[in-house]
Amino acid sequence: MPTAQSGFFEWVWFFLRTYGGLFLQGAGVTLLIALTGTLTGFVIGLGVGYVRARPNEREDGTLRYWLRKIVRGLLGVYIEVFRSTPMIVQAMVIFYGMSAVFHVNLPHLLAGYIIVSINTGAYLSEIVRGGIQSVDPGQQEAALAIGMTYGQSMLNVVLPQAIRNILPALGNEFVVNIKDTSVLNVISVTELFFVSKSAAGTYFKYYEVFFITACVYFVMTFTVTRFLRWLEKKMDGPENYAMHGSQTVPDVELIGKGGAQNG
Amino acid sequence: MAEKFSERIIEVRHLNKSFGDHEVLRDVDFSVHKGEVVSIIGSSGSGKSTLLRCMNLLEKPSGGEILYHGKSIRGEGFNLQMYRAHVGMVFQQFNLFANMTALENCVVGQIKVLKRSRAEAEKVAMDYLRKVGMDVYVKAKPRQLSGGQKQRVAIARALSMNPDVLLFDEPTSALDPEMVGEVLAVMKDLASSGLTMLVVTHEMGFARDVCDRVVFMDGGVIVESDVPQVIFTQPKQPRTREFLARILQQD
């Protein structure tokens, strides 16, 4: 163990050796919650955004009209409440509220996952709604005009384009979540920040430990950002297309084979 | 109207449509007969596109009735999806599904609405894509095609549903002048094949040479409806004369 006179790098090396596994474990929990929470939040956002983007007309029947209005109102309340309070406060209210009101002691990890999901869902609901509205209305008209139902037109035509359009925002939310899961340390989820705090507290070496922590966060978010950028490109498909039944494709094959024979 | 067109496919009765206080269609009576090629002409804002869009309920009529083979399309138990599948629509802005290839554009409706198998749907789609001269572009996405090519794929998409009637909403108005010809050529071809077509257009040549009947609309009403020879050489209504004089002068 380094002494009081030891330098910065000696301590960093010490923490890496002693707590390396723990850091990795913490990073794993962080990634796990951020990933599952963002995905679940996305599913919530798709559902809520879909409902809120759907035109509501009295002609569809009075009962259905009012039912939709009420459901929409409730969803609006959900979005506003979760966007207008900090996640760290939501974590406290939900975790301790469950135990105080319902006498349910949620496992810490599960509680963290639920909180991140609900919080992300609120943000993504509005992003999904915007994404749906950003798709040219002519796309849906064309789908309806060949006889698709509203649902089919959304599923096959509008949502794929809306999701492509909001992918950058979705990636952004994922990156934010990797960093913001750190607030879950208040309900003792053993994510990266919680692990770091324990390690640093043991030796009173906050600078050294959190330097490592910062690096780990950076590597995680940077990798994820690059991956998402790659995914976006892949979803856009190739820039060029092969002419069906044209001479181009067989030609390429012939050249390939000829080259192999020559070599 | 020629007697060979006796079977009414779509019949519009006393159709009204308002957007707020603005009356776009006023008491329009109109029918489309099997095998007929009809063009609707008139200046912008005359209600011709709205009439077309009401016919497959992309716009909800404010009043009146639309009958398909004698049944009201807004009646209870009427299958709107199957009706729309049988009444194809070609849009001014093409509206090809941007997330799909040319082939998939022509296949998806057949599978989802007509419940055809993929193999059958692809065969039908390829037949029509070949017919419009777009079969070599099956793998292209809409953004990789020119306006004229997109519109030809859009026509193939509509044809793939084997419609009774095909509605064209100003199909060449968004095209560069040199691409108008290729789309009109496809439409002429279809007209001679016996397909029932209803075409909202500014292409007077097409209306005069290809159509069996020309309908002139102005101010939300049908002013005059007759065979092209009569409309273009001896129109009965002064408004028709004025409009044609204005338009043909430009040409």
Tab-separated table of N, CA and C in Angstrom, chain B residues 98-236:
chain	number	residue	atom	x	y	z
B	98	ALA	N	-40.593	5.904	-48.083
B	98	ALA	CA	-39.178	6.255	-48.122
B	98	ALA	C	-38.297	5.192	-47.480
B	99	ASN	N	-38.897	4.353	-46.607
B	99	ASN	CA	-38.100	3.348	-45.902
B	99	ASN	C	-38.033	2.027	-46.653
B	100	MET	N	-38.583	1.981	-47.866
B	100	MET	CA	-38.606	0.712	-48.596
B	100	MET	C	-38.027	0.868	-50.000
B	101	THR	N	-37.545	-0.253	-50.553
B	101	THR	CA	-37.070	-0.254	-51.936
B	101	THR	C	-38.272	-0.165	-52.876
B	102	ALA	N	-37.980	0.039	-54.154
B	102	ALA	CA	-39.046	0.119	-55.153
B	102	ALA	C	-39.904	-1.149	-55.114
B	103	LEU	N	-39.237	-2.300	-55.037
B	103	LEU	CA	-39.983	-3.566	-55.026
B	103	LEU	C	-40.865	-3.663	-53.785
B	104	GLU	N	-40.276	-3.353	-52.630
B	104	GLU	CA	-41.006	-3.473	-51.369
B	104	GLU	C	-42.217	-2.530	-51.344
B	105	ASN	N	-42.079	-1.363	-51.983
B	105	ASN	CA	-43.201	-0.433	-52.107
B	105	ASN	C	-44.401	-1.099	-52.773
B	106	CYS	N	-44.099	-1.942	-53.758
B	106	CYS	CA	-45.178	-2.575	-54.516
B	106	CYS	C	-45.669	-3.863	-53.849
B	107	VAL	N	-44.886	-4.369	-52.893
B	107	VAL	CA	-45.202	-5.664	-52.284
B	107	VAL	C	-45.987	-5.510	-50.993
B	108	VAL	N	-45.655	-4.472	-50.209
B	108	VAL	CA	-46.138	-4.409	-48.832
B	108	VAL	C	-47.669	-4.377	-48.741
B	109	GLY	N	-48.320	-3.639	-49.626
B	109	GLY	CA	-49.785	-3.560	-49.591
B	109	GLY	C	-50.431	-4.889	-49.936
B	110	GLN	N	-49.843	-5.569	-50.898
B	110	GLN	CA	-50.398	-6.868	-51.296
B	110	GLN	C	-50.352	-7.858	-50.140
B	111	ILE	N	-49.249	-7.827	-49.376
B	111	ILE	CA	-49.106	-8.777	-48.269
B	111	ILE	C	-49.995	-8.368	-47.096
B	112	LYS	N	-49.936	-7.078	-46.723
B	112	LYS	CA	-50.643	-6.642	-45.518
B	112	LYS	C	-52.145	-6.509	-45.732
B	113	VAL	N	-52.554	-6.076	-46.924
B	113	VAL	CA	-53.980	-5.807	-47.137
B	113	VAL	C	-54.660	-6.951	-47.879
B	114	LEU	N	-54.049	-7.401	-48.985
B	114	LEU	CA	-54.675	-8.464	-49.780
B	114	LEU	C	-54.300	-9.850	-49.278
B	115	LYS	N	-53.368	-9.915	-48.309
B	115	LYS	CA	-52.940	-11.176	-47.692
B	115	LYS	C	-52.357	-12.156	-48.713
B	116	ARG	N	-51.700	-11.610	-49.731
B	116	ARG	CA	-51.039	-12.497	-50.686
B	116	ARG	C	-49.733	-13.011	-50.087
B	117	SER	N	-49.261	-14.132	-50.606
B	117	SER	CA	-47.971	-14.644	-50.144
B	117	SER	C	-46.870	-13.751	-50.718
B	118	ARG	N	-45.707	-13.783	-50.084
B	118	ARG	CA	-44.610	-12.939	-50.563
B	118	ARG	C	-44.231	-13.294	-52.005
B	119	ALA	N	-44.180	-14.589	-52.291
B	119	ALA	CA	-43.775	-15.011	-53.630
B	119	ALA	C	-44.748	-14.458	-54.674
B	120	GLU	N	-46.047	-14.586	-54.397
B	120	GLU	CA	-47.043	-14.102	-55.345
B	120	GLU	C	-46.952	-12.580	-55.477
B	121	ALA	N	-46.833	-11.909	-54.319
B	121	ALA	CA	-46.783	-10.443	-54.319
B	121	ALA	C	-45.590	-9.950	-55.132
B	122	GLU	N	-44.447	-10.620	-54.968
B	122	GLU	CA	-43.254	-10.180	-55.702
B	122	GLU	C	-43.417	-10.399	-57.200
B	123	LYS	N	-44.095	-11.476	-57.548
B	123	LYS	CA	-44.311	-11.754	-58.966
B	123	LYS	C	-45.205	-10.678	-59.577
B	124	VAL	N	-46.302	-10.368	-58.875
B	124	VAL	CA	-47.219	-9.330	-59.361
B	124	VAL	C	-46.484	-7.998	-59.474
B	125	ALA	N	-45.716	-7.666	-58.405
B	125	ALA	CA	-44.995	-6.391	-58.383
B	125	ALA	C	-44.020	-6.308	-59.554
B	126	MET	N	-43.288	-7.388	-59.807
B	126	MET	CA	-42.307	-7.386	-60.900
B	126	MET	C	-42.996	-7.194	-62.248
B	127	ASP	N	-44.168	-7.826	-62.405
B	127	ASP	CA	-44.905	-7.658	-63.662
B	127	ASP	C	-45.221	-6.195	-63.924
B	128	TYR	N	-45.718	-5.524	-62.887
B	128	TYR	CA	-46.113	-4.122	-63.084
B	128	TYR	C	-44.907	-3.196	-63.164
B	129	LEU	N	-43.861	-3.518	-62.395
B	129	LEU	CA	-42.651	-2.694	-62.492
B	129	LEU	C	-42.060	-2.792	-63.907
B	130	ARG	N	-42.182	-3.973	-64.497
B	130	ARG	CA	-41.702	-4.150	-65.867
B	130	ARG	C	-42.560	-3.323	-66.814
B	131	LYS	N	-43.865	-3.342	-66.547
B	131	LYS	CA	-44.805	-2.612	-67.395
B	131	LYS	C	-44.504	-1.108	-67.428
B	132	VAL	N	-44.068	-0.559	-66.287
B	132	VAL	CA	-43.765	0.876	-66.251
B	132	VAL	C	-42.279	1.144	-66.515
B	133	GLY	N	-41.564	0.074	-66.878
B	133	GLY	CA	-40.152	0.232	-67.230
B	133	GLY	C	-39.234	0.479	-66.053
B	134	MET	N	-39.624	0.012	-64.859
B	134	MET	CA	-38.802	0.262	-63.680
B	134	MET	C	-38.255	-1.027	-63.075
B	135	ASP	N	-38.321	-2.137	-63.825
B	135	ASP	CA	-37.934	-3.421	-63.245
B	135	ASP	C	-36.452	-3.510	-62.900
B	136	VAL	N	-35.604	-2.718	-63.566
B	136	VAL	CA	-34.184	-2.806	-63.211
B	136	VAL	C	-33.862	-2.039	-61.933
B	137	TYR	N	-34.820	-1.240	-61.455
B	137	TYR	CA	-34.548	-0.422	-60.266
B	137	TYR	C	-35.163	-0.988	-58.995
B	138	VAL	N	-35.524	-2.262	-58.995
B	138	VAL	CA	-36.270	-2.822	-57.859
B	138	VAL	C	-35.558	-2.618	-56.521
B	139	LYS	N	-34.222	-2.596	-56.557
B	139	LYS	CA	-33.485	-2.507	-55.293
B	139	LYS	C	-33.212	-1.076	-54.860
B	140	ALA	N	-33.620	-0.115	-55.670
B	140	ALA	CA	-33.342	1.285	-55.341
B	140	ALA	C	-34.328	1.813	-54.308
B	141	LYS	N	-33.817	2.690	-53.456
B	141	LYS	CA	-34.688	3.392	-52.511
B	141	LYS	C	-35.232	4.641	-53.222
B	142	PRO	N	-36.399	5.124	-52.795
B	142	PRO	CA	-36.991	6.286	-53.471
B	142	PRO	C	-36.030	7.459	-53.610
B	143	ARG	N	-35.196	7.729	-52.559
B	143	ARG	CA	-34.326	8.906	-52.653
B	143	ARG	C	-33.258	8.763	-53.739
B	144	GLN	N	-33.100	7.549	-54.272
B	144	GLN	CA	-32.105	7.333	-55.318
B	144	GLN	C	-32.720	7.449	-56.715
B	145	LEU	N	-34.024	7.755	-56.782
B	145	LEU	CA	-34.699	7.805	-58.079
B	145	LEU	C	-35.073	9.237	-58.452
B	146	SER	N	-35.214	9.473	-59.748
B	146	SER	CA	-35.669	10.785	-60.220
B	146	SER	C	-37.186	10.874	-60.032
B	147	GLY	N	-37.730	12.078	-60.190
B	147	GLY	CA	-39.168	12.274	-60.011
B	147	GLY	C	-40.002	11.384	-60.920
B	148	GLY	N	-39.619	11.336	-62.191
B	148	GLY	CA	-40.372	10.527	-63.145
B	148	GLY	C	-40.316	9.050	-62.798
B	149	GLN	N	-39.121	8.608	-62.357
B	149	GLN	CA	-38.974	7.199	-61.961
B	149	GLN	C	-39.823	6.891	-60.732
B	150	LYS	N	-39.824	7.826	-59.761
B	150	LYS	CA	-40.629	7.629	-58.559
B	150	LYS	C	-42.100	7.492	-58.925
B	151	GLN	N	-42.557	8.382	-59.828
B	151	GLN	CA	-43.971	8.343	-60.167
B	151	GLN	C	-44.321	7.052	-60.896
B	152	ARG	N	-43.387	6.540	-61.679
B	152	ARG	CA	-43.674	5.271	-62.362
B	152	ARG	C	-43.742	4.125	-61.361
B	153	VAL	N	-42.865	4.147	-60.344
B	153	VAL	CA	-42.944	3.120	-59.296
B	153	VAL	C	-44.267	3.275	-58.535
B	154	ALA	N	-44.664	4.530	-58.282
B	154	ALA	CA	-45.921	4.756	-57.565
B	154	ALA	C	-47.103	4.195	-58.346
B	155	ILE	N	-47.049	4.324	-59.679
B	155	ILE	CA	-48.120	3.757	-60.506
B	155	ILE	C	-48.098	2.227	-60.406
B	156	ALA	N	-46.885	1.653	-60.435
B	156	ALA	CA	-46.766	0.197	-60.299
B	156	ALA	C	-47.284	-0.261	-58.934
B	157	ARG	N	-47.014	0.535	-57.906
B	157	ARG	CA	-47.497	0.190	-56.561
B	157	ARG	C	-49.023	0.143	-56.541
B	158	ALA	N	-49.644	1.149	-57.172
B	158	ALA	CA	-51.105	1.182	-57.207
B	158	ALA	C	-51.646	0.011	-58.027
B	159	LEU	N	-50.999	-0.275	-59.169
B	159	LEU	CA	-51.477	-1.358	-60.035
B	159	LEU	C	-51.337	-2.719	-59.369
B	160	SER	N	-50.315	-2.870	-58.524
B	160	SER	CA	-50.070	-4.159	-57.867
B	160	SER	C	-51.241	-4.590	-56.992
B	161	MET	N	-52.091	-3.640	-56.614
B	161	MET	CA	-53.252	-3.985	-55.799
B	161	MET	C	-54.428	-4.414	-56.682
B	162	ASN	N	-54.210	-4.493	-57.997
B	162	ASN	CA	-55.258	-4.828	-58.965
B	162	ASN	C	-56.535	-4.026	-58.743
B	163	PRO	N	-56.413	-2.693	-58.863
B	163	PRO	CA	-57.567	-1.846	-58.559
B	163	PRO	C	-58.640	-1.891	-59.650
B	164	ASP	N	-59.884	-1.583	-59.250
B	164	ASP	CA	-61.000	-1.390	-60.181
B	164	ASP	C	-60.872	-0.059	-60.880
B	165	VAL	N	-60.424	0.920	-60.098
B	165	VAL	CA	-60.303	2.302	-60.570
B	165	VAL	C	-58.965	2.830	-60.076
B	166	LEU	N	-58.335	3.641	-60.885
B	166	LEU	CA	-57.107	4.284	-60.427
B	166	LEU	C	-57.314	5.792	-60.465
B	167	LEU	N	-57.102	6.437	-59.301
B	167	LEU	CA	-57.254	7.885	-59.207
B	167	LEU	C	-55.880	8.525	-59.323
B	168	PHE	N	-55.752	9.516	-60.176
B	168	PHE	CA	-54.476	10.229	-60.333
B	168	PHE	C	-54.681	11.667	-59.892
B	169	ASP	N	-53.918	12.099	-58.901
B	169	ASP	CA	-54.045	13.469	-58.413
B	169	ASP	C	-52.884	14.314	-58.945
B	170	GLU	N	-53.099	14.962	-60.043
B	170	GLU	CA	-52.065	15.773	-60.711
B	170	GLU	C	-50.720	15.048	-60.771
B	171	PRO	N	-50.691	13.895	-61.434
B	171	PRO	CA	-49.503	13.027	-61.366
B	171	PRO	C	-48.240	13.614	-61.990
B	172	THR	N	-48.379	14.634	-62.830
B	172	THR	CA	-47.173	15.169	-63.477
B	172	THR	C	-46.843	16.590	-63.029
B	173	SER	N	-47.625	17.124	-62.084
B	173	SER	CA	-47.439	18.535	-61.720
B	173	SER	C	-46.151	18.809	-60.963
B	174	ALA	N	-45.613	17.784	-60.285
B	174	ALA	CA	-44.393	18.014	-59.510
B	174	ALA	C	-43.145	17.601	-60.279
B	175	LEU	N	-43.319	17.297	-61.567
B	175	LEU	CA	-42.184	16.760	-62.332
B	175	LEU	C	-41.497	17.834	-63.162
B	176	ASP	N	-40.198	17.651	-63.362
B	176	ASP	CA	-39.483	18.500	-64.304
B	176	ASP	C	-40.068	18.246	-65.696
B	177	PRO	N	-40.113	19.275	-66.533
B	177	PRO	CA	-40.749	19.143	-67.851
B	177	PRO	C	-40.278	17.917	-68.646
B	178	GLU	N	-38.985	17.620	-68.584
B	178	GLU	CA	-38.516	16.502	-69.431
B	178	GLU	C	-38.940	15.128	-68.903
B	179	MET	N	-39.509	15.099	-67.664
B	179	MET	CA	-39.938	13.816	-67.120
B	179	MET	C	-41.438	13.598	-67.258
B	180	VAL	N	-42.148	14.659	-67.660
B	180	VAL	CA	-43.596	14.544	-67.791
B	180	VAL	C	-43.943	13.478	-68.826
B	181	GLY	N	-43.186	13.486	-69.926
B	181	GLY	CA	-43.474	12.581	-71.024
B	181	GLY	C	-43.462	11.111	-70.639
B	182	GLU	N	-42.450	10.706	-69.858
B	182	GLU	CA	-42.332	9.281	-69.525
B	182	GLU	C	-43.511	8.818	-68.669
B	183	VAL	N	-44.025	9.710	-67.783
B	183	VAL	CA	-45.162	9.326	-66.953
B	183	VAL	C	-46.443	9.310	-67.782
B	184	LEU	N	-46.611	10.314	-68.643
B	184	LEU	CA	-47.805	10.341	-69.501
B	184	LEU	C	-47.846	9.131	-70.435
B	185	ALA	N	-46.662	8.712	-70.894
B	185	ALA	CA	-46.615	7.552	-71.784
B	185	ALA	C	-47.154	6.313	-71.068
B	186	VAL	N	-46.739	6.149	-69.796
B	186	VAL	CA	-47.223	5.013	-69.013
B	186	VAL	C	-48.742	5.107	-68.842
B	187	MET	N	-49.218	6.328	-68.576
B	187	MET	CA	-50.656	6.496	-68.348
B	187	MET	C	-51.463	6.238	-69.617
B	188	LYS	N	-50.920	6.648	-70.755
B	188	LYS	CA	-51.599	6.386	-72.035
B	188	LYS	C	-51.728	4.886	-72.273
B	189	ASP	N	-50.635	4.219	-71.960
B	189	ASP	CA	-50.596	2.772	-72.087
B	189	ASP	C	-51.694	2.115	-71.259
B	190	LEU	N	-51.819	2.590	-70.011
B	190	LEU	CA	-52.823	2.035	-69.107
B	190	LEU	C	-54.225	2.316	-69.627
B	191	ALA	N	-54.418	3.537	-70.135
B	191	ALA	CA	-55.738	3.920	-70.627
B	191	ALA	C	-56.165	3.002	-71.767
B	192	SER	N	-55.207	2.661	-72.635
B	192	SER	CA	-55.574	1.821	-73.765
B	192	SER	C	-55.763	0.366	-73.356
B	193	SER	N	-55.295	0.011	-72.148
B	193	SER	CA	-55.458	-1.373	-71.689
B	193	SER	C	-56.843	-1.594	-71.085
B	194	GLY	N	-57.658	-0.545	-70.995
B	194	GLY	CA	-59.021	-0.733	-70.493
B	194	GLY	C	-59.192	-0.447	-69.020
B	195	LEU	N	-58.123	0.006	-68.353
B	195	LEU	CA	-58.220	0.347	-66.934
B	195	LEU	C	-59.118	1.575	-66.756
B	196	THR	N	-59.924	1.548	-65.692
B	196	THR	CA	-60.757	2.706	-65.383
B	196	THR	C	-59.894	3.741	-64.673
B	197	MET	N	-59.865	4.942	-65.223
B	197	MET	CA	-58.971	5.954	-64.660
B	197	MET	C	-59.695	7.273	-64.473
B	198	LEU	N	-59.354	7.932	-63.374
B	198	LEU	CA	-59.878	9.257	-63.102
B	198	LEU	C	-58.670	10.149	-62.835
B	199	VAL	N	-58.464	11.129	-63.703
B	199	VAL	CA	-57.203	11.866	-63.676
B	199	VAL	C	-57.449	13.366	-63.490
B	200	VAL	N	-56.992	13.880	-62.367
B	200	VAL	CA	-56.987	15.327	-62.184
B	200	VAL	C	-55.705	15.832	-62.824
B	201	THR	N	-55.821	16.725	-63.787
B	201	THR	CA	-54.614	17.083	-64.522
B	201	THR	C	-54.654	18.495	-65.106
B	202	HIS	N	-53.472	19.006	-65.360
B	202	HIS	CA	-53.339	20.251	-66.110
B	202	HIS	C	-52.823	19.962	-67.515
B	203	GLU	N	-52.639	18.676	-67.820
B	203	GLU	CA	-52.124	18.295	-69.139
B	203	GLU	C	-53.280	18.228	-70.120
B	204	MET	N	-53.520	19.320	-70.844
B	204	MET	CA	-54.680	19.382	-71.721
B	204	MET	C	-54.565	18.394	-72.888
B	205	GLY	N	-53.326	18.160	-73.318
B	205	GLY	CA	-53.111	17.203	-74.401
B	205	GLY	C	-53.605	15.817	-74.004
B	206	PHE	N	-53.271	15.431	-72.780
B	206	PHE	CA	-53.697	14.122	-72.287
B	206	PHE	C	-55.223	14.068	-72.209
B	207	ALA	N	-55.824	15.127	-71.655
B	207	ALA	CA	-57.276	15.162	-71.512
B	207	ALA	C	-57.964	15.060	-72.879
B	208	ARG	N	-57.402	15.738	-73.848
B	208	ARG	CA	-58.031	15.798	-75.164
B	208	ARG	C	-57.853	14.500	-75.941
B	209	ASP	N	-56.629	13.935	-75.875
B	209	ASP	CA	-56.322	12.814	-76.768
B	209	ASP	C	-56.614	11.447	-76.152
B	210	VAL	N	-56.541	11.340	-74.839
B	210	VAL	CA	-56.592	10.016	-74.223
B	210	VAL	C	-57.934	9.743	-73.538
B	211	CYS	N	-58.586	10.796	-73.051
B	211	CYS	CA	-59.743	10.562	-72.190
B	211	CYS	C	-61.036	10.366	-72.974
B	212	ASP	N	-61.956	9.617	-72.344
B	212	ASP	CA	-63.274	9.419	-72.931
B	212	ASP	C	-64.199	10.568	-72.555
B	213	ARG	N	-63.873	11.217	-71.439
B	213	ARG	CA	-64.749	12.275	-70.958
B	213	ARG	C	-63.908	13.286	-70.183
B	214	VAL	N	-64.263	14.528	-70.303
B	214	VAL	CA	-63.559	15.591	-69.585
B	214	VAL	C	-64.571	16.333	-68.716
B	215	VAL	N	-64.176	16.519	-67.446
B	215	VAL	CA	-65.042	17.224	-66.508
B	215	VAL	C	-64.365	18.540	-66.171
B	216	PHE	N	-65.069	19.641	-66.334
B	216	PHE	CA	-64.490	20.934	-65.979
B	216	PHE	C	-65.110	21.429	-64.677
B	217	MET	N	-64.262	21.719	-63.705
B	217	MET	CA	-64.744	22.202	-62.409
B	217	MET	C	-64.305	23.640	-62.195
B	218	ASP	N	-65.180	24.369	-61.515
B	218	ASP	CA	-64.834	25.743	-61.150
B	218	ASP	C	-65.640	26.131	-59.912
B	219	GLY	N	-64.967	26.703	-58.940
B	219	GLY	CA	-65.644	27.185	-57.733
B	219	GLY	C	-66.391	26.095	-56.968
B	220	GLY	N	-65.871	24.857	-56.990
B	220	GLY	CA	-66.472	23.796	-56.184
B	220	GLY	C	-67.656	23.103	-56.830
B	221	VAL	N	-67.947	23.430	-58.073
B	221	VAL	CA	-69.027	22.717	-58.761
B	221	VAL	C	-68.529	22.202	-60.110
B	222	ILE	N	-69.231	21.176	-60.618
B	222	ILE	CA	-68.922	20.704	-61.967
B	222	ILE	C	-69.675	21.596	-62.939
B	223	VAL	N	-68.923	22.302	-63.764
B	223	VAL	CA	-69.539	23.261	-64.685
B	223	VAL	C	-70.020	22.543	-65.937
B	224	GLU	N	-69.162	21.640	-66.408
B	224	GLU	CA	-69.476	20.984	-67.673
B	224	GLU	C	-68.777	19.636	-67.742
B	225	SER	N	-69.438	18.662	-68.320
B	225	SER	CA	-68.863	17.329	-68.444
B	225	SER	C	-69.280	16.753	-69.775
B	226	ASP	N	-68.300	16.444	-70.604
B	226	ASP	CA	-68.648	15.943	-71.940
B	226	ASP	C	-67.443	15.234	-72.558
B	227	VAL	N	-67.649	14.717	-73.770
B	227	VAL	CA	-66.519	14.095	-74.469
B	227	VAL	C	-65.517	15.202	-74.832
B	228	PRO	N	-64.234	14.845	-74.969
B	228	PRO	CA	-63.212	15.875	-75.198
B	228	PRO	C	-63.482	16.734	-76.432
B	229	GLN	N	-63.978	16.110	-77.492
B	229	GLN	CA	-64.227	16.881	-78.714
B	229	GLN	C	-65.128	18.082	-78.427
B	230	VAL	N	-66.172	17.843	-77.633
B	230	VAL	CA	-67.117	18.919	-77.337
B	230	VAL	C	-66.481	19.954	-76.413
B	231	ILE	N	-65.840	19.467	-75.323
B	231	ILE	CA	-65.249	20.397	-74.357
B	231	ILE	C	-64.196	21.281	-75.028
B	232	PHE	N	-63.370	20.685	-75.871
B	232	PHE	CA	-62.243	21.453	-76.407
B	232	PHE	C	-62.583	22.245	-77.666
B	233	THR	N	-63.671	21.883	-78.363
B	233	THR	CA	-63.968	22.649	-79.572
B	233	THR	C	-65.241	23.490	-79.451
B	234	GLN	N	-66.255	22.975	-78.752
B	234	GLN	CA	-67.473	23.780	-78.622
B	234	GLN	C	-68.081	23.704	-77.229
B	235	PRO	N	-67.334	24.181	-76.232
B	235	PRO	CA	-67.871	24.125	-74.869
B	235	PRO	C	-69.127	24.979	-74.754
B	236	LYS	N	-70.090	24.494	-73.930
B	236	LYS	CA	-71.372	25.187	-73.839
B	236	LYS	C	-71.321	26.331	-72.843
